[in-house]
Coordinates of C-alpha atoms in Angstrom, one line a residue:
X274 CA 0.0 0.0 0.0
X275 CA 1.1 3.5 -0.7
X276 CA 1.2 6.8 1.3
X277 CA -2.3 7.8 0.0
X278 CA -3.6 4.6 1.7
X279 CA -2.0 5.6 5.0
X280 CA -3.5 9.1 4.8
X281 CA -6.9 7.7 3.9
X282 CA -6.8 5.3 6.8
X283 CA -5.5 8.0 9.1
X284 CA -8.4 10.4 8.3
X285 CA -11.0 7.7 9.0
X286 CA -9.4 6.6 12.2
X287 CA -8.8 10.1 13.5
X288 CA -12.4 11.1 12.9
X289 CA -13.6 8.0 14.7
X290 CA -11.4 8.5 17.7
X291 CA -12.3 12.2 17.9
X292 CA -16.0 11.2 17.8
X293 CA -15.5 8.6 20.5
X294 CA -13.8 11.0 22.8
X295 CA -16.3 13.8 22.3
X296 CA -19.4 11.5 22.0
X297 CA -20.0 12.6 18.4
X298 CA -21.7 10.5 15.8
X299 CA -19.0 8.9 13.7
X300 CA -20.4 5.8 12.1
X301 CA -20.1 7.1 8.6
X302 CA -16.3 7.5 9.0
X303 CA -15.8 3.7 9.2
X304 CA -13.7 2.5 6.2
X305 CA -14.7 -0.7 4.4
X306 CA -12.0 -1.9 2.0
X307 CA -13.1 -3.9 -1.0
X308 CA -10.9 -5.8 -3.4
X309 CA -9.9 -9.1 -5.0
X310 CA -8.4 -11.8 -2.9
X311 CA -4.7 -11.4 -2.1
X312 CA -4.6 -7.7 -2.9
X313 CA -3.2 -6.8 0.5
X314 CA -6.2 -5.6 2.5
X315 CA -5.2 -7.3 5.7
X316 CA -1.5 -6.6 5.1
X317 CA -2.4 -2.9 4.5
X318 CA -4.1 -2.6 7.8
X319 CA -1.0 -4.0 9.6
X320 CA 1.3 -1.7 7.6
X321 CA -0.9 1.3 8.5
X322 CA -0.8 0.4 12.2
X323 CA 3.0 0.5 12.1
X324 CA 3.0 3.8 10.2
X325 CA 0.5 5.4 12.4
X326 CA 2.2 4.3 15.6
X327 CA 5.5 5.7 14.4
X328 CA 3.9 9.0 13.3
X329 CA 2.0 9.5 16.6
X330 CA 4.4 7.8 19.0
X331 CA 1.5 5.6 20.1
X332 CA 1.1 1.9 20.6
X333 CA -1.3 0.7 17.9
X334 CA -2.7 -2.8 18.0
X335 CA -4.7 -4.6 15.3
X336 CA -7.3 -7.1 16.6
X337 CA -8.9 -9.1 13.8
X338 CA -12.3 -10.8 13.6
X339 CA -12.9 -13.0 10.5
X340 CA -16.6 -12.8 10.1
X341 CA -16.7 -15.8 7.7
X342 CA -15.7 -17.9 10.7
X343 CA -18.1 -16.1 13.2
X344 CA -21.7 -16.1 14.1
X345 CA -23.9 -13.6 15.9
X346 CA -23.0 -15.2 19.3
X347 CA -19.6 -13.6 19.0
X348 CA -21.4 -10.3 19.4
X349 CA -23.2 -11.4 22.5
X350 CA -25.2 -14.5 23.6
X351 CA -27.9 -15.1 26.2
X352 CA -26.8 -17.2 29.2
X353 CA -29.0 -18.5 32.0
X354 CA -28.9 -16.7 35.4
X355 CA -30.2 -19.4 37.7
X356 CA -30.1 -17.3 40.8
X357 CA -32.5 -14.7 39.4
X358 CA -34.3 -17.1 37.0
X359 CA -33.6 -15.1 33.9
X360 CA -31.4 -14.8 30.9
X361 CA -28.4 -12.5 31.0
X362 CA -26.4 -11.4 28.0
X363 CA -22.8 -12.5 27.7
X364 CA -20.7 -9.9 25.9
X365 CA -17.2 -10.7 24.6
X366 CA -15.1 -7.9 26.0
X367 CA -12.5 -8.2 23.2
X368 CA -14.9 -7.0 20.6
X369 CA -15.4 -3.9 22.7
X370 CA -11.7 -3.2 23.3
X371 CA -12.0 -4.0 27.0
X372 CA -10.2 -7.3 27.3
X373 CA -6.9 -6.1 28.8
X374 CA -4.9 -9.3 28.2
X375 CA -5.9 -9.9 24.6
X376 CA -3.0 -9.9 22.2
X377 CA -3.1 -8.3 18.8
X378 CA -2.5 -10.4 15.7
X379 CA 1.3 -9.8 15.8
X380 CA 1.5 -10.8 19.5
X381 CA 3.1 -7.4 20.1
X382 CA 0.6 -5.5 22.2
X383 CA -2.3 -6.4 24.5
X384 CA -5.4 -4.3 24.5
X385 CA -4.3 -2.9 27.9
X386 CA -1.0 -1.8 26.4
X387 CA -2.5 0.0 23.4
X388 CA -3.0 3.7 23.0
X389 CA -5.1 3.0 19.8
X390 CA -7.0 -0.3 19.1
X391 CA -7.9 -1.1 15.5
X392 CA -10.6 -3.7 15.5
X393 CA -10.6 -5.2 12.0
X394 CA -13.7 -7.0 10.7
X395 CA -12.5 -9.1 7.7
X396 CA -14.6 -11.0 5.2
X397 CA -17.8 -9.2 6.2
X398 CA -19.4 -10.2 2.8
X399 CA -19.2 -13.8 4.0
X400 CA -21.0 -13.1 7.3
X401 CA -24.4 -14.5 8.1
X402 CA -27.3 -12.0 8.0
X403 CA -27.6 -12.2 11.8
X404 CA -23.8 -11.5 12.3
X405 CA -24.0 -8.6 9.8
X406 CA -27.0 -7.1 11.7
X407 CA -25.1 -7.4 15.0
X408 CA -22.0 -5.8 13.4
X409 CA -24.1 -3.0 11.9
X410 CA -25.5 -2.1 15.3
X411 CA -22.0 -2.1 16.9
X412 CA -20.6 0.2 14.2
X413 CA -23.5 2.6 14.3
X414 CA -24.0 3.0 18.0
X415 CA -20.5 2.0 19.4
X416 CA -22.5 0.0 22.0
X417 CA -23.3 -3.7 22.2
X418 CA -26.3 -4.7 24.3
X419 CA -25.9 -1.6 26.4
X420 CA -22.1 -1.9 26.8
X421 CA -20.0 0.9 25.3
X422 CA -16.9 0.4 23.1
X423 CA -13.6 1.6 24.4
X424 CA -12.7 5.2 23.4
X425 CA -9.4 3.8 22.2
X426 CA -11.1 1.7 19.5
X427 CA -11.4 2.5 15.8
X428 CA -13.2 0.1 13.5
X429 CA -12.2 -0.9 9.9
X430 CA -13.8 -3.5 7.7
X431 CA -12.8 -5.4 4.5
X432 CA -14.6 -7.7 2.1
X433 CA -14.4 -9.3 -1.3
X434 CA -17.3 -8.5 -3.7
X435 CA -19.7 -11.0 -5.4
X436 CA -17.9 -10.5 -8.7
X437 CA -14.7 -11.8 -7.2
X438 CA -16.0 -15.3 -7.0
X439 CA -15.3 -15.9 -3.3
X440 CA -18.9 -16.6 -2.3
X441 CA -19.1 -13.1 -0.8
X442 CA -22.5 -11.6 -0.8
X443 CA -23.5 -8.0 -1.7
X444 CA -23.7 -6.0 1.5
X445 CA -27.2 -4.6 2.2
X446 CA -28.0 -1.0 1.5
X447 CA -28.7 -0.5 5.2
X448 CA -25.0 -1.2 5.8
X449 CA -23.5 0.6 2.8
X450 CA -25.6 3.8 2.7
X451 CA -24.1 6.2 5.2
X452 CA -22.7 3.8 7.7
X453 CA -19.4 2.9 6.0
X454 CA -17.1 4.4 3.3
X455 CA -16.6 1.8 0.6
X456 CA -13.2 2.2 -1.0
X457 CA -11.6 -0.3 -3.5
X458 CA -7.9 -1.1 -2.7
X459 CA -7.2 -0.8 -6.4
X460 CA -6.9 2.9 -5.7
X461 CA -3.8 2.2 -3.5
X462 CA -2.3 -0.9 -4.9
X463 CA -0.3 -1.8 -8.0
X464 CA 3.1 -3.1 -9.0
X465 CA 4.9 0.1 -7.9
X466 CA 3.4 0.1 -4.4
X467 CA 4.0 -3.7 -4.1
X468 CA 7.7 -3.3 -5.1
X469 CA 8.2 -0.6 -2.4
X470 CA 6.7 -2.9 0.2
X471 CA 8.7 -5.9 -1.2
X472 CA 12.0 -4.1 -0.8
X473 CA 11.3 -3.4 2.8
X474 CA 9.9 -6.9 3.5
X475 CA 12.9 -8.7 2.0
X476 CA 11.0 -10.4 -0.8
X477 CA 13.3 -12.5 -3.0
X478 CA 15.0 -10.1 -5.4
X479 CA 14.3 -12.4 -8.3
X480 CA 10.6 -12.1 -7.7
X481 CA 10.9 -8.3 -7.5
X482 CA 12.7 -8.3 -10.8
X483 CA 9.9 -10.2 -12.5
X484 CA 7.2 -7.8 -11.2
X485 CA 9.4 -4.8 -12.2
X486 CA 9.5 -6.1 -15.8
X487 CA 6.0 -7.5 -15.9
X488 CA 3.8 -5.3 -13.6
X489 CA 0.7 -6.6 -15.5
X490 CA 1.2 -9.9 -13.6
X491 CA -0.2 -8.2 -10.5
X492 CA -3.6 -7.8 -12.2
X493 CA -4.1 -11.3 -13.5
X494 CA -6.8 -12.4 -11.1
X495 CA -9.5 -14.7 -12.7
X496 CA -12.6 -15.2 -10.6
X497 CA -13.4 -18.4 -12.6
X498 CA -10.3 -20.1 -11.2
X499 CA -11.6 -21.0 -7.8
X500 CA -9.6 -24.2 -7.1
X501 CA -6.1 -23.1 -8.2
X502 CA -3.7 -20.6 -6.7
X503 CA -3.1 -17.3 -8.6
X504 CA -0.5 -14.7 -8.7
X505 CA -1.1 -11.8 -6.3
X506 CA 0.8 -10.0 -3.5
X507 CA 0.0 -12.7 -1.0
X508 CA 1.0 -15.6 -3.2
X509 CA 4.3 -13.9 -4.2
X510 CA 5.1 -13.4 -0.5
X511 CA 4.4 -17.1 0.1
X512 CA 6.6 -18.1 -2.9
X513 CA 9.5 -15.9 -1.6
X514 CA 9.3 -17.7 1.8
X515 CA 9.2 -21.2 0.2
X516 CA 12.3 -20.7 -2.1
X517 CA 14.4 -18.9 0.6
X518 CA 17.7 -20.7 0.6
X519 CA 16.7 -23.2 -2.2
X520 CA 19.1 -23.6 -5.1
X521 CA 17.6 -26.7 -6.7
X522 CA 15.8 -25.4 -9.7
X523 CA 13.8 -28.6 -10.0
X524 CA 12.4 -28.1 -6.5
X525 CA 11.8 -24.4 -7.2
X526 CA 9.7 -25.4 -10.2
X527 CA 7.4 -27.5 -7.9
X528 CA 7.2 -24.8 -5.3
X529 CA 6.5 -22.1 -7.9
X530 CA 3.5 -23.9 -9.4
X531 CA 2.1 -24.7 -6.0
X532 CA 2.3 -21.1 -4.9
X533 CA 1.1 -19.1 -7.9
X534 CA -0.4 -21.6 -10.3
X535 CA -0.3 -21.4 -14.1
X536 CA 1.5 -18.0 -14.0
X537 CA 4.6 -19.7 -12.9
X538 CA 5.2 -20.6 -16.5
X539 CA 5.8 -16.9 -17.1
X540 CA 7.8 -16.3 -13.9
X541 CA 9.9 -19.4 -14.1
X542 CA 11.9 -18.1 -17.1
X543 CA 13.6 -15.4 -14.9
X544 CA 14.8 -18.1 -12.6
X545 CA 15.8 -20.6 -15.3
X546 CA 17.8 -18.0 -17.2
X547 CA 20.2 -18.2 -14.2
X548 CA 21.8 -21.3 -15.7
X549 CA 22.8 -19.3 -18.8
X550 CA 24.0 -16.3 -16.9
X551 CA 27.5 -15.5 -15.7
X552 CA 28.0 -17.1 -12.3
X553 CA 28.2 -14.8 -9.3
X554 CA 31.8 -15.8 -8.8
X555 CA 32.5 -14.8 -12.4
X556 CA 31.0 -11.4 -11.8
X557 CA 33.0 -10.9 -8.6
X558 CA 36.3 -12.3 -10.1
X559 CA 36.0 -10.7 -13.6
X560 CA 33.5 -7.8 -13.5
X561 CA 35.0 -6.3 -16.7
X562 CA 34.8 -9.5 -18.8
X563 CA 31.9 -11.6 -17.3
X564 CA 29.1 -12.2 -19.8
X565 CA 26.4 -9.6 -20.3
X566 CA 23.2 -11.3 -21.5
X567 CA 22.1 -10.1 -25.0
X568 CA 25.6 -9.5 -26.4
X569 CA 25.3 -12.7 -28.5
X570 CA 21.5 -12.9 -28.8
X571 CA 19.8 -9.4 -28.7
X572 CA 16.4 -11.0 -28.3
X573 CA 17.6 -12.4 -24.9
X574 CA 18.9 -9.1 -23.7
X575 CA 16.0 -7.6 -21.6
X576 CA 15.0 -10.9 -19.9
X577 CA 18.5 -12.1 -19.4
X578 CA 19.9 -8.8 -18.0
X579 CA 17.0 -8.6 -15.5
X580 CA 17.5 -12.2 -14.6
X581 CA 21.2 -11.7 -13.9
X582 CA 20.6 -8.7 -11.6
X583 CA 18.0 -10.7 -9.8
X584 CA 20.4 -13.5 -9.3
X585 CA 23.1 -11.1 -8.0
X586 CA 20.7 -9.5 -5.6
X587 CA 19.5 -12.9 -4.4
X588 CA 23.2 -13.8 -3.7
X589 CA 23.5 -10.7 -1.6
X590 CA 20.2 -11.3 0.3
X591 CA 21.3 -14.8 1.1
X592 CA 24.6 -13.5 2.6
X593 CA 22.6 -11.0 4.6
X594 CA 20.2 -13.7 5.8
X595 CA 23.2 -15.8 6.9
X596 CA 24.7 -12.7 8.7
X597 CA 27.7 -12.9 6.3
X598 CA 29.6 -9.7 5.7
X599 CA 30.2 -8.4 2.1
X600 CA 33.8 -7.5 1.4
X601 CA 34.6 -4.2 -0.2
X602 CA 36.2 -6.0 -3.2
X603 CA 33.0 -8.1 -3.7
X604 CA 30.8 -5.0 -3.4
X605 CA 32.9 -2.9 -5.8
X606 CA 33.3 -5.6 -8.4
X607 CA 29.5 -6.2 -8.4
X608 CA 29.0 -2.5 -8.9
X609 CA 31.5 -2.5 -11.7
X610 CA 29.6 -5.3 -13.5
X611 CA 26.3 -3.5 -13.1
X612 CA 27.9 -0.4 -14.6
X613 CA 28.2 -2.3 -17.9
X614 CA 24.4 -2.8 -18.1
X615 CA 22.0 -0.4 -19.9
X616 CA 20.8 2.5 -17.8
X617 CA 17.4 1.4 -16.5
X618 CA 18.6 -2.1 -15.8
X619 CA 21.8 -0.8 -14.1
X620 CA 19.7 1.5 -11.8
X621 CA 17.3 -1.2 -10.9
X622 CA 20.3 -3.5 -10.1
X623 CA 21.8 -0.8 -7.8
X624 CA 18.5 -0.5 -6.0
X625 CA 18.0 -4.3 -5.6
X626 CA 21.6 -4.8 -4.4
X627 CA 21.4 -1.9 -2.0
X628 CA 18.2 -3.3 -0.5
X629 CA 19.6 -6.8 -0.4
X630 CA 22.8 -6.1 1.6
X631 CA 23.6 -2.7 3.3
X632 CA 27.3 -3.2 2.9
X633 CA 27.0 -3.0 -0.8
X634 CA 26.6 0.8 -0.4
X635 CA 30.2 1.0 0.9
X636 CA 31.5 0.4 -2.6
X637 CA 33.3 3.4 -4.1
X638 CA 32.0 2.4 -7.5
X639 CA 28.4 2.3 -6.2
X640 CA 28.8 5.8 -4.8
X641 CA 30.3 7.2 -8.0
X642 CA 27.5 5.5 -10.1
X643 CA 24.7 7.1 -8.1
X644 CA 26.3 10.5 -8.4
X645 CA 27.0 10.1 -12.1
X646 CA 23.4 9.0 -12.8
X647 CA 21.5 11.5 -10.7
X648 CA 19.9 12.8 -13.9
X649 CA 18.1 9.5 -14.4
X650 CA 14.7 8.7 -13.0
X651 CA 15.6 7.9 -9.4
X652 CA 12.5 5.7 -8.8
X653 CA 14.6 2.6 -9.4
X654 CA 17.6 3.7 -7.3
X655 CA 15.9 4.9 -4.1

């Protein structure tokens, strides 16, 4: 998610909290994110919580309720009071922000620790009508069977839409008209935003390379394919974790198909090209003479050059993962090799290598290259 997403979330959350502290009506400020599966709705909430906490110097926790797995009893259930011969209402305190020992989904904060509590209702389009009615009452009144929601709580919702083929139902007009703000995550997502996140999250550089070249792959969701995995931000993150430390291409093939389905046939080429590339050792030992893809076969240039920078960055990320230092000679020779590549490829290679191992930036050649190429679009060399 990008900065606009954080600002949109911040506005909704701030107005809710202000309304709670001053007893104002704030139900219409509740944000409901819509979007295809795997587009980062849940991840975006967690990212925002971190951003908002750093900006405000507050402890922000995210407490998630998946409504597809809930029923209306999670919003209160009658229990017998034998002493007074009546039914009392049992209210889960966590859903009100009052259960002091409840941990957020990261295990970082308890509700008692938090300055701000984000209660996130996910998959509301898959909720039963009774659950949705109970949720609607909670969001509108900030009370549940007479018990008030904590003033530290801000609500946010998310759902797929019927056209996404996930068995989500259309939300009733009583819910959508005036009670929530419906915003599609497509306004905040895309290859560029995902690449910014991927660099911070340590996603395998080879995968980052693929999406840099083929940003259209991030928009390949097909609602008709209900039983097979598809390429999306979530599945690419899963793939990155599965192939971490794996050098066996035959195994990577199996893992790739399992993680992202048929689109692996497109992605796999950027991994397979590695066998036709200069080895990492050749780049380090002979940066001025190691093969540059495309010199012999121009049709192979773009794919091959991006594949090789992905492999170099992967080598650096593996060293970082193993807590291995990068020598100045290694860093400088890698930079010298990158300097032989075409401008945009070179700048992307610098960015990937910088993100993959911090010691790469100590190379004098890297420093000189970034100074010499300041005139270029800096988006790839941040």
